[in-house]
Amino acid sequence: MRAVAAAAMLLALSGCATFSKDGGLDAVSTLTAERTGQDVRLPRTNADSAAIQDELNQLLKQPLSADSAVRVALINNRGLRASLAELGVAEADLVQAGRMANPGFSFSRMSGGGETEIERSVMFDLVGLVTIPIRRDIESRRFESAKLVAANEAVRLAADTRKAYFNAVAAVQSARYAEQVREAAGASAELAQRMAKVGNLSALDQAREQAFSSEASTQLARARHSATAAREQLARLMGVWGENTAFQLPDKLPELPAVPREAGNIESLAMQQRLDVRLAKLGTESTARALGLTKATGVINVLDAGYVNSSKSGAPRENGYEIELALPIFDWGGARVAKAEALYMQSVHRTADTAINARSQVREAYSAYRTNYDVARQHRDQLVPLRKKISEESLLRYNGMLLSVFELLADARAQIAGVNAAIDAQREFWIAETDLQAAISGSGGAGSAISMASTAAPAEAAAEH
């Protein structure tokens, strides 16, 4: 029995898992870089923190682009760092699954009639030893799932940051044009007041101009707040505070691409790249593996063996072994196996549902992308030039005394409103482009997220062995 116990200990120790050097972060960084063009970094030492801070300072010194804003978020957002900590939890479970349970030691001493009996025993969990490879495989898949979840958090953060960036830049542009509207309305109201004093304008027309001027001031106040709110949303996602909130934004949104992206094989790409689809498949595999473990331990799930030593007063020491076995009298494990099978089928259906939804979401995202591209291009190529031409023709007629000053101001206001509509259309395109990329590579958009819930079933099934 000593030899058996020693062999068991050696087997358990040889199968122990160890912690990796990167803690799974390299895989997360690779998955994120493939989908966003930016890797993920997590400071582990003071030198790492200093390097990240230097990079952050360099990025914030220049006017931000969408890519640089995403970079700041991926290296500085504390919420993402908190999500990456889940990697350590999953890896710790993996290491723990590769280690045999500690042996149990018992000691008893009985005395009476002038005699003393002492019994000592050391017990080992043999079932736990035999199932170490299966449990390690299950926890290894959970660790892989944790990597996918962390990568999805990073991809989602990148998409949210890009959308917040476009919203912030567009809000600044809209506020600038709202200020021009207010100036035009103020000039019109002042002129109307002067003309009313000399009797060249009715009280009704003067009231209309004054009302429009007040409305323009209200719209400007709202536009300025919207710009502030959009900027703060971007600041939160980038994780900046204090003096770092003074980052610079460009004056206008990026230009539209020369040609839109073709649909091509976006559904196939989504099936290959989407992280929620990959996680669902991995969850199904893990559940199937856990079902095998449940069936293997369905009848005998407690089997302990160990070395026993007993000594009595006046008698030689006795050595032997002891086996403890749970008798399957009342519970043959059928309920556990049935539960594991139900969990497996649930995982299969959930995976199919995820794939169907992914295909639908990517088709919808492309429709929004193409529609917003066409609308933005129409504003840029037709509506804005037409508004400009109308304003120029109105000015010529005003100079020829064929048009009143109020009609001229009304045309100017309409032109500014058209430019604002063009800004909104351009912003909507870039947001739709971000959503399309998220639908192909992430998990269906910035608002959705995946979690470890899909891998909870294999863990639950395995825990009952």
Short mmCIF file of C-alpha atoms in Angstrom, two decimals:
data_model
loop_
_atom_site.label_atom_id
_atom_site.label_comp_id
_atom_site.label_asym_id
_atom_site.label_seq_id
_atom_site.Cartn_x
_atom_site.Cartn_y
_atom_site.Cartn_z
CA MET A 1 0.00 0.00 0.00
CA ARG A 2 2.92 2.30 0.61
CA ALA A 3 4.02 1.73 -2.96
CA VAL A 4 0.49 2.34 -4.22
CA ALA A 5 0.20 5.53 -2.21
CA ALA A 6 3.57 6.78 -3.45
CA ALA A 7 2.65 6.00 -7.06
CA ALA A 8 -0.66 7.82 -6.67
CA MET A 9 1.06 10.89 -5.29
CA LEU A 10 3.64 10.89 -8.11
CA LEU A 11 0.88 10.59 -10.71
CA ALA A 12 -1.03 13.48 -9.19
CA LEU A 13 2.01 15.70 -8.93
CA SER A 14 3.10 14.95 -12.50
CA GLY A 15 -0.31 16.04 -13.78
CA CYS A 16 -0.39 19.36 -11.93
CA ALA A 17 -1.04 22.36 -14.11
CA THR A 18 0.99 25.52 -13.70
CA PHE A 19 0.21 29.18 -14.27
CA SER A 20 1.14 30.63 -17.66
CA LYS A 21 3.49 33.59 -17.97
CA ASP A 22 0.94 35.86 -19.68
CA GLY A 23 -2.18 34.66 -17.87
CA GLY A 24 -4.03 34.30 -21.19
CA LEU A 25 -3.59 37.99 -22.08
CA ASP A 26 -1.59 37.30 -25.25
CA ALA A 27 -4.47 35.33 -26.78
CA VAL A 28 -6.94 38.09 -25.86
CA SER A 29 -4.65 40.72 -27.35
CA THR A 30 -4.33 38.74 -30.59
CA LEU A 31 -8.10 38.25 -30.92
CA THR A 32 -8.67 41.96 -30.29
CA ALA A 33 -5.97 43.09 -32.72
CA GLU A 34 -7.43 40.89 -35.48
CA ARG A 35 -10.78 42.67 -35.10
CA THR A 36 -9.88 46.23 -34.18
CA GLY A 37 -6.31 46.72 -35.32
CA GLN A 38 -5.32 47.49 -31.72
CA ASP A 39 -3.90 45.13 -29.12
CA VAL A 40 -4.69 44.99 -25.41
CA ARG A 41 -2.18 45.77 -22.71
CA LEU A 42 -2.42 45.21 -18.97
CA PRO A 43 0.21 46.71 -16.66
CA ARG A 44 1.83 44.12 -14.40
CA THR A 45 4.85 46.06 -13.23
CA ASN A 46 5.75 49.68 -12.58
CA ALA A 47 7.67 49.70 -15.85
CA ASP A 48 4.54 48.57 -17.72
CA SER A 49 2.49 51.32 -16.08
CA ALA A 50 5.08 53.93 -16.98
CA ALA A 51 5.20 52.78 -20.62
CA ILE A 52 1.41 52.88 -20.90
CA GLN A 53 1.29 56.34 -19.35
CA ASP A 54 3.92 57.62 -21.81
CA GLU A 55 1.94 56.23 -24.75
CA LEU A 56 -1.24 57.77 -23.34
CA ASN A 57 0.39 61.18 -23.02
CA GLN A 58 1.65 61.05 -26.60
CA LEU A 59 -1.78 60.12 -27.93
CA LEU A 60 -3.56 62.90 -26.05
CA LYS A 61 -1.14 65.59 -27.20
CA GLN A 62 -2.39 65.36 -30.78
CA PRO A 63 -5.94 65.83 -32.13
CA LEU A 64 -7.67 62.51 -31.70
CA SER A 65 -8.62 60.28 -34.58
CA ALA A 66 -11.06 57.40 -34.25
CA ASP A 67 -8.18 54.91 -34.11
CA SER A 68 -6.23 56.86 -31.49
CA ALA A 69 -9.36 57.20 -29.35
CA VAL A 70 -9.81 53.43 -29.49
CA ARG A 71 -6.15 52.98 -28.58
CA VAL A 72 -6.53 55.19 -25.52
CA ALA A 73 -9.60 53.22 -24.41
CA LEU A 74 -7.94 49.82 -24.81
CA ILE A 75 -4.90 50.74 -22.74
CA ASN A 76 -6.56 53.00 -20.18
CA ASN A 77 -10.18 51.93 -19.56
CA ARG A 78 -10.37 50.56 -16.00
CA GLY A 79 -13.57 48.65 -16.68
CA LEU A 80 -11.73 46.62 -19.32
CA ARG A 81 -8.91 45.94 -16.88
CA ALA A 82 -11.46 44.64 -14.39
CA SER A 83 -12.88 42.31 -17.07
CA LEU A 84 -9.40 41.02 -17.85
CA ALA A 85 -9.05 39.98 -14.21
CA GLU A 86 -11.53 37.18 -14.93
CA LEU A 87 -8.71 35.51 -16.85
CA GLY A 88 -6.84 35.02 -13.60
CA VAL A 89 -9.91 33.44 -11.98
CA ALA A 90 -10.38 30.99 -14.86
CA GLU A 91 -6.70 30.07 -14.95
CA ALA A 92 -6.68 29.48 -11.19
CA ASP A 93 -9.61 27.05 -11.64
CA LEU A 94 -7.65 25.29 -14.38
CA VAL A 95 -4.59 24.90 -12.15
CA GLN A 96 -6.75 23.71 -9.28
CA ALA A 97 -8.44 21.11 -11.50
CA GLY A 98 -5.02 19.59 -12.22
CA ARG A 99 -4.25 18.97 -8.58
CA MET A 100 -5.39 16.03 -6.53
CA ALA A 101 -7.41 16.69 -3.40
CA ASN A 102 -5.37 16.70 -0.22
CA PRO A 103 -5.24 13.32 1.55
CA GLY A 104 -7.20 12.86 4.75
CA PHE A 105 -5.49 11.78 7.97
CA SER A 106 -7.30 10.23 10.89
CA PHE A 107 -6.03 9.29 14.34
CA SER A 108 -7.86 7.48 17.11
CA ARG A 109 -6.79 6.36 20.60
CA MET A 110 -8.80 4.08 22.84
CA SER A 111 -7.81 2.84 26.28
CA GLY A 112 -9.44 0.58 28.85
CA GLY A 113 -8.70 -2.43 31.02
CA GLY A 114 -5.08 -1.46 31.14
CA GLU A 115 -4.76 -1.59 27.36
CA THR A 116 -4.37 1.20 24.81
CA GLU A 117 -5.24 0.96 21.12
CA ILE A 118 -4.02 3.56 18.64
CA GLU A 119 -5.14 3.65 14.99
CA ARG A 120 -3.77 5.90 12.26
CA SER A 121 -4.86 6.13 8.60
CA VAL A 122 -4.17 8.23 5.48
CA MET A 123 -6.94 8.33 2.82
CA PHE A 124 -6.71 9.35 -0.85
CA ASP A 125 -9.53 10.29 -3.24
CA LEU A 126 -9.02 7.76 -6.04
CA VAL A 127 -11.99 8.96 -8.13
CA GLY A 128 -10.61 12.47 -8.01
CA LEU A 129 -7.23 11.17 -9.12
CA VAL A 130 -8.64 9.19 -12.05
CA THR A 131 -10.80 12.08 -13.28
CA ILE A 132 -8.05 14.72 -13.15
CA PRO A 133 -7.47 14.62 -16.96
CA ILE A 134 -11.19 15.06 -17.66
CA ARG A 135 -11.59 17.87 -15.14
CA ARG A 136 -8.51 19.61 -16.48
CA ASP A 137 -9.91 19.38 -20.00
CA ILE A 138 -13.19 20.93 -18.88
CA GLU A 139 -11.47 23.77 -17.02
CA SER A 140 -9.13 24.27 -19.97
CA ARG A 141 -12.16 24.92 -22.16
CA ARG A 142 -13.53 27.30 -19.56
CA PHE A 143 -10.21 29.16 -19.64
CA GLU A 144 -10.51 29.41 -23.41
CA SER A 145 -14.06 30.71 -22.93
CA ALA A 146 -12.77 33.34 -20.51
CA LYS A 147 -10.34 34.51 -23.19
CA LEU A 148 -13.17 34.86 -25.70
CA VAL A 149 -15.28 36.78 -23.19
CA ALA A 150 -12.39 39.14 -22.40
CA ALA A 151 -11.67 39.66 -26.10
CA ASN A 152 -15.32 40.44 -26.72
CA GLU A 153 -15.25 43.04 -23.95
CA ALA A 154 -12.28 44.68 -25.65
CA VAL A 155 -13.94 44.59 -29.09
CA ARG A 156 -17.16 45.98 -27.65
CA LEU A 157 -15.24 48.78 -25.92
CA ALA A 158 -13.50 49.61 -29.21
CA ALA A 159 -16.85 49.80 -31.04
CA ASP A 160 -18.43 51.93 -28.31
CA THR A 161 -15.44 54.29 -28.36
CA ARG A 162 -15.54 54.71 -32.13
CA LYS A 163 -19.24 55.52 -32.03
CA ALA A 164 -18.75 57.95 -29.14
CA TYR A 165 -15.93 59.61 -31.11
CA PHE A 166 -18.11 60.17 -34.18
CA ASN A 167 -20.93 61.44 -31.98
CA ALA A 168 -18.60 63.90 -30.25
CA VAL A 169 -17.13 65.30 -33.47
CA ALA A 170 -20.56 65.61 -35.08
CA ALA A 171 -21.95 67.30 -31.96
CA VAL A 172 -19.21 69.94 -32.12
CA GLN A 173 -19.99 70.59 -35.78
CA SER A 174 -23.71 70.85 -35.06
CA ALA A 175 -23.09 73.27 -32.21
CA ARG A 176 -20.98 75.43 -34.50
CA TYR A 177 -23.74 75.62 -37.11
CA ALA A 178 -26.35 76.21 -34.42
CA GLU A 179 -24.33 79.25 -33.41
CA GLN A 180 -24.45 80.49 -36.99
CA VAL A 181 -28.21 80.03 -37.02
CA ARG A 182 -28.53 82.07 -33.84
CA GLU A 183 -26.37 84.84 -35.27
CA ALA A 184 -28.50 84.97 -38.41
CA ALA A 185 -31.68 84.93 -36.35
CA GLY A 186 -30.35 87.69 -34.09
CA ALA A 187 -29.47 89.85 -37.06
CA SER A 188 -32.92 89.27 -38.54
CA ALA A 189 -34.66 90.12 -35.25
CA GLU A 190 -32.62 93.33 -34.83
CA LEU A 191 -33.39 94.43 -38.39
CA ALA A 192 -37.08 93.68 -37.88
CA GLN A 193 -37.11 95.81 -34.74
CA ARG A 194 -35.55 98.77 -36.56
CA MET A 195 -37.93 98.47 -39.49
CA ALA A 196 -40.92 98.26 -37.15
CA LYS A 197 -39.89 101.48 -35.43
CA VAL A 198 -40.09 103.42 -38.69
CA GLY A 199 -43.32 101.70 -39.70
CA ASN A 200 -41.91 99.52 -42.50
CA LEU A 201 -42.79 96.20 -40.83
CA SER A 202 -45.95 94.92 -39.24
CA ALA A 203 -46.09 93.87 -35.60
CA LEU A 204 -46.89 90.31 -36.71
CA ASP A 205 -43.75 89.97 -38.83
CA GLN A 206 -41.65 91.50 -36.08
CA ALA A 207 -43.05 88.99 -33.54
CA ARG A 208 -42.25 86.12 -35.89
CA GLU A 209 -38.61 87.19 -36.21
CA GLN A 210 -38.28 87.67 -32.45
CA ALA A 211 -39.75 84.21 -31.81
CA PHE A 212 -37.36 82.62 -34.27
CA SER A 213 -34.41 84.35 -32.60
CA SER A 214 -35.45 83.01 -29.19
CA GLU A 215 -35.88 79.50 -30.57
CA ALA A 216 -32.43 79.69 -32.17
CA SER A 217 -30.89 80.64 -28.81
CA THR A 218 -32.62 77.67 -27.17
CA GLN A 219 -31.42 75.28 -29.87
CA LEU A 220 -27.87 76.60 -29.48
CA ALA A 221 -27.94 75.93 -25.73
CA ARG A 222 -29.13 72.36 -26.36
CA ALA A 223 -26.53 71.82 -29.07
CA ARG A 224 -23.75 72.97 -26.76
CA HIS A 225 -24.95 70.62 -24.02
CA SER A 226 -25.15 67.77 -26.52
CA ALA A 227 -21.55 68.47 -27.51
CA THR A 228 -20.50 68.45 -23.86
CA ALA A 229 -22.40 65.22 -23.15
CA ALA A 230 -20.94 63.50 -26.21
CA ARG A 231 -17.44 64.59 -25.21
CA GLU A 232 -17.91 63.29 -21.67
CA GLN A 233 -19.19 59.96 -22.99
CA LEU A 234 -16.00 59.65 -25.03
CA ALA A 235 -13.91 60.64 -22.01
CA ARG A 236 -15.55 57.92 -19.88
CA LEU A 237 -14.87 55.23 -22.45
CA MET A 238 -11.26 56.33 -22.81
CA GLY A 239 -10.91 56.36 -19.02
CA VAL A 240 -9.40 59.85 -18.85
CA TRP A 241 -9.84 62.40 -16.09
CA GLY A 242 -8.25 65.59 -14.82
CA GLU A 243 -6.05 67.39 -17.29
CA ASN A 244 -6.36 64.50 -19.76
CA THR A 245 -9.98 65.50 -20.44
CA ALA A 246 -8.65 68.47 -22.43
CA PHE A 247 -8.07 66.24 -25.47
CA GLN A 248 -8.50 67.79 -28.91
CA LEU A 249 -11.07 66.72 -31.48
CA PRO A 250 -10.91 67.49 -35.21
CA ASP A 251 -13.16 70.16 -36.71
CA LYS A 252 -15.16 67.77 -38.85
CA LEU A 253 -15.97 64.13 -39.45
CA PRO A 254 -13.88 61.98 -41.81
CA GLU A 255 -14.88 62.04 -45.45
CA LEU A 256 -16.99 59.28 -46.86
CA PRO A 257 -15.10 56.45 -48.58
CA ALA A 258 -14.96 56.66 -52.36
CA VAL A 259 -17.02 53.48 -52.77
CA PRO A 260 -19.06 51.51 -50.25
CA ARG A 261 -18.12 48.06 -49.07
CA GLU A 262 -19.79 45.24 -50.98
CA ALA A 263 -21.77 42.63 -49.06
CA GLY A 264 -19.74 39.74 -50.40
CA ASN A 265 -19.48 36.85 -47.95
CA ILE A 266 -20.17 38.77 -44.76
CA GLU A 267 -22.34 35.97 -43.36
CA SER A 268 -19.53 33.48 -43.80
CA LEU A 269 -17.07 35.91 -42.23
CA ALA A 270 -19.40 36.36 -39.28
CA MET A 271 -19.57 32.60 -38.72
CA GLN A 272 -15.78 32.45 -38.72
CA GLN A 273 -14.98 35.55 -36.70
CA ARG A 274 -17.85 36.31 -34.32
CA LEU A 275 -16.78 35.74 -30.76
CA ASP A 276 -20.24 34.86 -29.46
CA VAL A 277 -20.53 32.08 -32.06
CA ARG A 278 -17.13 30.72 -31.10
CA LEU A 279 -18.02 30.86 -27.42
CA ALA A 280 -21.31 29.04 -27.99
CA LYS A 281 -19.53 26.26 -29.89
CA LEU A 282 -16.93 25.95 -27.16
CA GLY A 283 -19.67 25.81 -24.54
CA THR A 284 -21.33 22.93 -26.38
CA GLU A 285 -18.06 21.01 -26.56
CA SER A 286 -17.45 21.59 -22.86
CA THR A 287 -20.94 20.41 -21.98
CA ALA A 288 -20.44 17.24 -24.02
CA ARG A 289 -17.19 16.61 -22.19
CA ALA A 290 -18.89 17.17 -18.85
CA LEU A 291 -21.61 14.68 -19.86
CA GLY A 292 -18.90 12.06 -20.32
CA LEU A 293 -17.57 12.78 -16.84
CA THR A 294 -21.05 12.52 -15.32
CA LYS A 295 -21.65 9.16 -16.95
CA ALA A 296 -18.25 7.89 -15.81
CA THR A 297 -18.99 8.75 -12.19
CA GLY A 298 -22.74 8.18 -12.26
CA VAL A 299 -22.71 5.08 -10.02
CA ILE A 300 -19.47 5.37 -8.07
CA ASN A 301 -18.69 8.96 -7.21
CA VAL A 302 -16.94 8.43 -3.87
CA LEU A 303 -14.03 5.99 -3.67
CA ASP A 304 -11.29 6.57 -1.13
CA ALA A 305 -8.38 4.26 -0.37
CA GLY A 306 -5.51 4.60 2.04
CA TYR A 307 -2.94 3.18 4.41
CA VAL A 308 -3.93 2.13 7.94
CA ASN A 309 -1.62 1.54 10.91
CA SER A 310 -2.87 0.13 14.24
CA SER A 311 -1.06 -0.61 17.48
CA LYS A 312 -2.20 -2.10 20.83
CA SER A 313 -0.55 -2.32 24.20
CA GLY A 314 1.54 -5.44 24.45
CA ALA A 315 0.90 -6.46 20.82
CA PRO A 316 2.95 -5.95 17.66
CA ARG A 317 1.97 -3.07 15.33
CA GLU A 318 -0.51 -3.98 12.59
CA ASN A 319 -0.45 -2.52 9.07
CA GLY A 320 -3.10 -2.66 6.39
CA TYR A 321 -5.31 -0.67 4.06
CA GLU A 322 -8.79 0.75 4.07
CA ILE A 323 -11.26 1.37 1.26
CA GLU A 324 -14.27 3.64 1.58
CA LEU A 325 -16.94 3.26 -1.08
CA ALA A 326 -20.31 4.99 -1.34
CA LEU A 327 -22.87 2.25 -2.01
CA PRO A 328 -25.29 3.10 -4.86
CA ILE A 329 -28.35 1.90 -2.99
CA PHE A 330 -30.59 4.96 -3.18
CA ASP A 331 -28.92 7.02 -5.91
CA TRP A 332 -27.59 5.31 -9.06
CA GLY A 333 -26.66 8.63 -10.68
CA GLY A 334 -29.48 8.58 -13.22
CA ALA A 335 -30.71 12.04 -12.27
CA ARG A 336 -27.24 13.53 -12.70
CA VAL A 337 -26.82 11.93 -16.11
CA ALA A 338 -30.28 13.08 -17.23
CA LYS A 339 -29.49 16.62 -16.09
CA ALA A 340 -26.20 16.62 -17.96
CA GLU A 341 -27.93 15.39 -21.13
CA ALA A 342 -30.56 18.13 -20.83
CA LEU A 343 -27.84 20.73 -20.34
CA TYR A 344 -26.07 19.43 -23.44
CA MET A 345 -29.18 19.69 -25.60
CA GLN A 346 -29.82 23.16 -24.21
CA SER A 347 -26.29 24.15 -25.23
CA VAL A 348 -26.76 22.69 -28.74
CA HIS A 349 -29.96 24.67 -29.30
CA ARG A 350 -28.40 27.82 -27.87
CA THR A 351 -25.49 27.51 -30.30
CA ALA A 352 -27.84 27.11 -33.26
CA ASP A 353 -29.88 30.10 -32.08
CA THR A 354 -26.73 32.21 -31.75
CA ALA A 355 -25.65 31.35 -35.29
CA ILE A 356 -29.08 32.15 -36.75
CA ASN A 357 -29.20 35.49 -34.93
CA ALA A 358 -25.67 36.31 -36.04
CA ARG A 359 -26.54 35.82 -39.69
CA SER A 360 -29.63 38.01 -39.36
CA GLN A 361 -27.77 40.73 -37.47
CA VAL A 362 -25.00 40.98 -40.04
CA ARG A 363 -27.53 41.25 -42.89
CA GLU A 364 -29.39 44.00 -41.02
CA ALA A 365 -26.15 45.80 -40.21
CA TYR A 366 -25.10 45.79 -43.86
CA SER A 367 -28.49 47.17 -44.92
CA ALA A 368 -28.07 50.05 -42.44
CA TYR A 369 -24.49 50.60 -43.63
CA ARG A 370 -25.41 50.79 -47.31
CA THR A 371 -28.52 52.91 -46.71
CA ASN A 372 -26.64 55.45 -44.61
CA TYR A 373 -23.84 55.60 -47.16
CA ASP A 374 -26.28 56.41 -49.97
CA VAL A 375 -28.09 59.01 -47.83
CA ALA A 376 -24.85 60.69 -46.75
CA ARG A 377 -23.56 60.76 -50.31
CA GLN A 378 -26.81 62.29 -51.54
CA HIS A 379 -26.52 65.04 -48.94
CA ARG A 380 -22.91 65.67 -49.90
CA ASP A 381 -23.27 65.53 -53.67
CA GLN A 382 -26.78 66.91 -54.23
CA LEU A 383 -28.63 68.49 -51.33
CA VAL A 384 -25.84 70.66 -49.90
CA PRO A 385 -24.73 71.96 -53.35
CA LEU A 386 -28.35 72.71 -54.22
CA ARG A 387 -28.85 74.62 -50.98
CA LYS A 388 -25.71 76.59 -51.71
CA LYS A 389 -26.89 77.40 -55.22
CA ILE A 390 -30.27 78.54 -53.89
CA SER A 391 -28.52 80.83 -51.42
CA GLU A 392 -26.33 82.31 -54.14
CA GLU A 393 -29.33 82.91 -56.45
CA SER A 394 -31.23 84.52 -53.57
CA LEU A 395 -28.32 86.87 -52.93
CA LEU A 396 -28.31 87.93 -56.59
CA ARG A 397 -32.04 88.67 -56.43
CA TYR A 398 -31.59 90.58 -53.19
CA ASN A 399 -28.89 92.71 -54.79
CA GLY A 400 -31.28 93.36 -57.65
CA MET A 401 -33.95 94.39 -55.14
CA LEU A 402 -36.11 91.45 -56.24
CA LEU A 403 -35.99 89.77 -52.84
CA SER A 404 -36.50 91.10 -49.33
CA VAL A 405 -33.87 90.82 -46.63
CA PHE A 406 -36.06 88.45 -44.64
CA GLU A 407 -36.39 86.08 -47.57
CA LEU A 408 -32.61 86.18 -47.95
CA LEU A 409 -32.11 85.35 -44.26
CA ALA A 410 -34.65 82.53 -44.50
CA ASP A 411 -32.69 80.99 -47.37
CA ALA A 412 -29.47 81.30 -45.35
CA ARG A 413 -31.10 79.54 -42.41
CA ALA A 414 -32.34 76.77 -44.71
CA GLN A 415 -28.82 76.30 -46.05
CA ILE A 416 -27.42 75.95 -42.53
CA ALA A 417 -30.16 73.47 -41.65
CA GLY A 418 -29.22 71.47 -44.75
CA VAL A 419 -25.59 71.38 -43.65
CA ASN A 420 -26.66 70.14 -40.23
CA ALA A 421 -28.67 67.37 -41.88
CA ALA A 422 -25.60 66.44 -43.92
CA ILE A 423 -23.52 66.24 -40.73
CA ASP A 424 -26.09 63.94 -39.14
CA ALA A 425 -26.15 61.73 -42.23
CA GLN A 426 -22.37 61.50 -42.26
CA ARG A 427 -22.30 60.64 -38.55
CA GLU A 428 -24.97 57.97 -39.03
CA PHE A 429 -22.87 56.40 -41.78
CA TRP A 430 -19.77 56.09 -39.61
CA ILE A 431 -21.83 54.64 -36.77
CA ALA A 432 -23.42 52.14 -39.18
CA GLU A 433 -19.95 51.23 -40.45
CA THR A 434 -18.83 50.56 -36.87
CA ASP A 435 -21.92 48.45 -36.19
CA LEU A 436 -21.30 46.42 -39.34
CA GLN A 437 -17.76 45.65 -38.30
CA ALA A 438 -18.97 44.68 -34.83
CA ALA A 439 -21.64 42.42 -36.34
CA ILE A 440 -19.00 40.61 -38.41
CA SER A 441 -16.18 40.32 -35.90
CA GLY A 442 -17.60 40.95 -32.46
CA SER A 443 -20.89 39.80 -31.01
CA GLY A 444 -23.51 41.69 -32.93
CA GLY A 445 -23.00 45.32 -31.96
CA ALA A 446 -21.69 47.60 -29.28
CA GLY A 447 -24.67 47.11 -27.02
CA SER A 448 -24.45 43.34 -26.70
CA ALA A 449 -22.08 41.28 -24.66
CA ILE A 450 -21.29 37.64 -24.04
CA SER A 451 -20.56 36.09 -20.71
CA MET A 452 -19.42 32.93 -19.06
CA ALA A 453 -23.05 31.82 -18.65
CA SER A 454 -22.81 29.54 -21.67
CA THR A 455 -20.02 27.59 -19.98
CA ALA A 456 -21.70 27.37 -16.60
CA ALA A 457 -23.48 24.16 -17.59
CA PRO A 458 -20.33 22.05 -18.04
CA ALA A 459 -18.94 23.36 -14.79
CA GLU A 460 -22.16 22.53 -12.97
CA ALA A 461 -22.28 19.05 -14.45
CA ALA A 462 -18.63 18.40 -13.65
CA ALA A 463 -19.01 19.63 -10.10
CA GLU A 464 -21.44 16.81 -9.33
CA HIS A 465 -19.04 13.97 -10.09
#
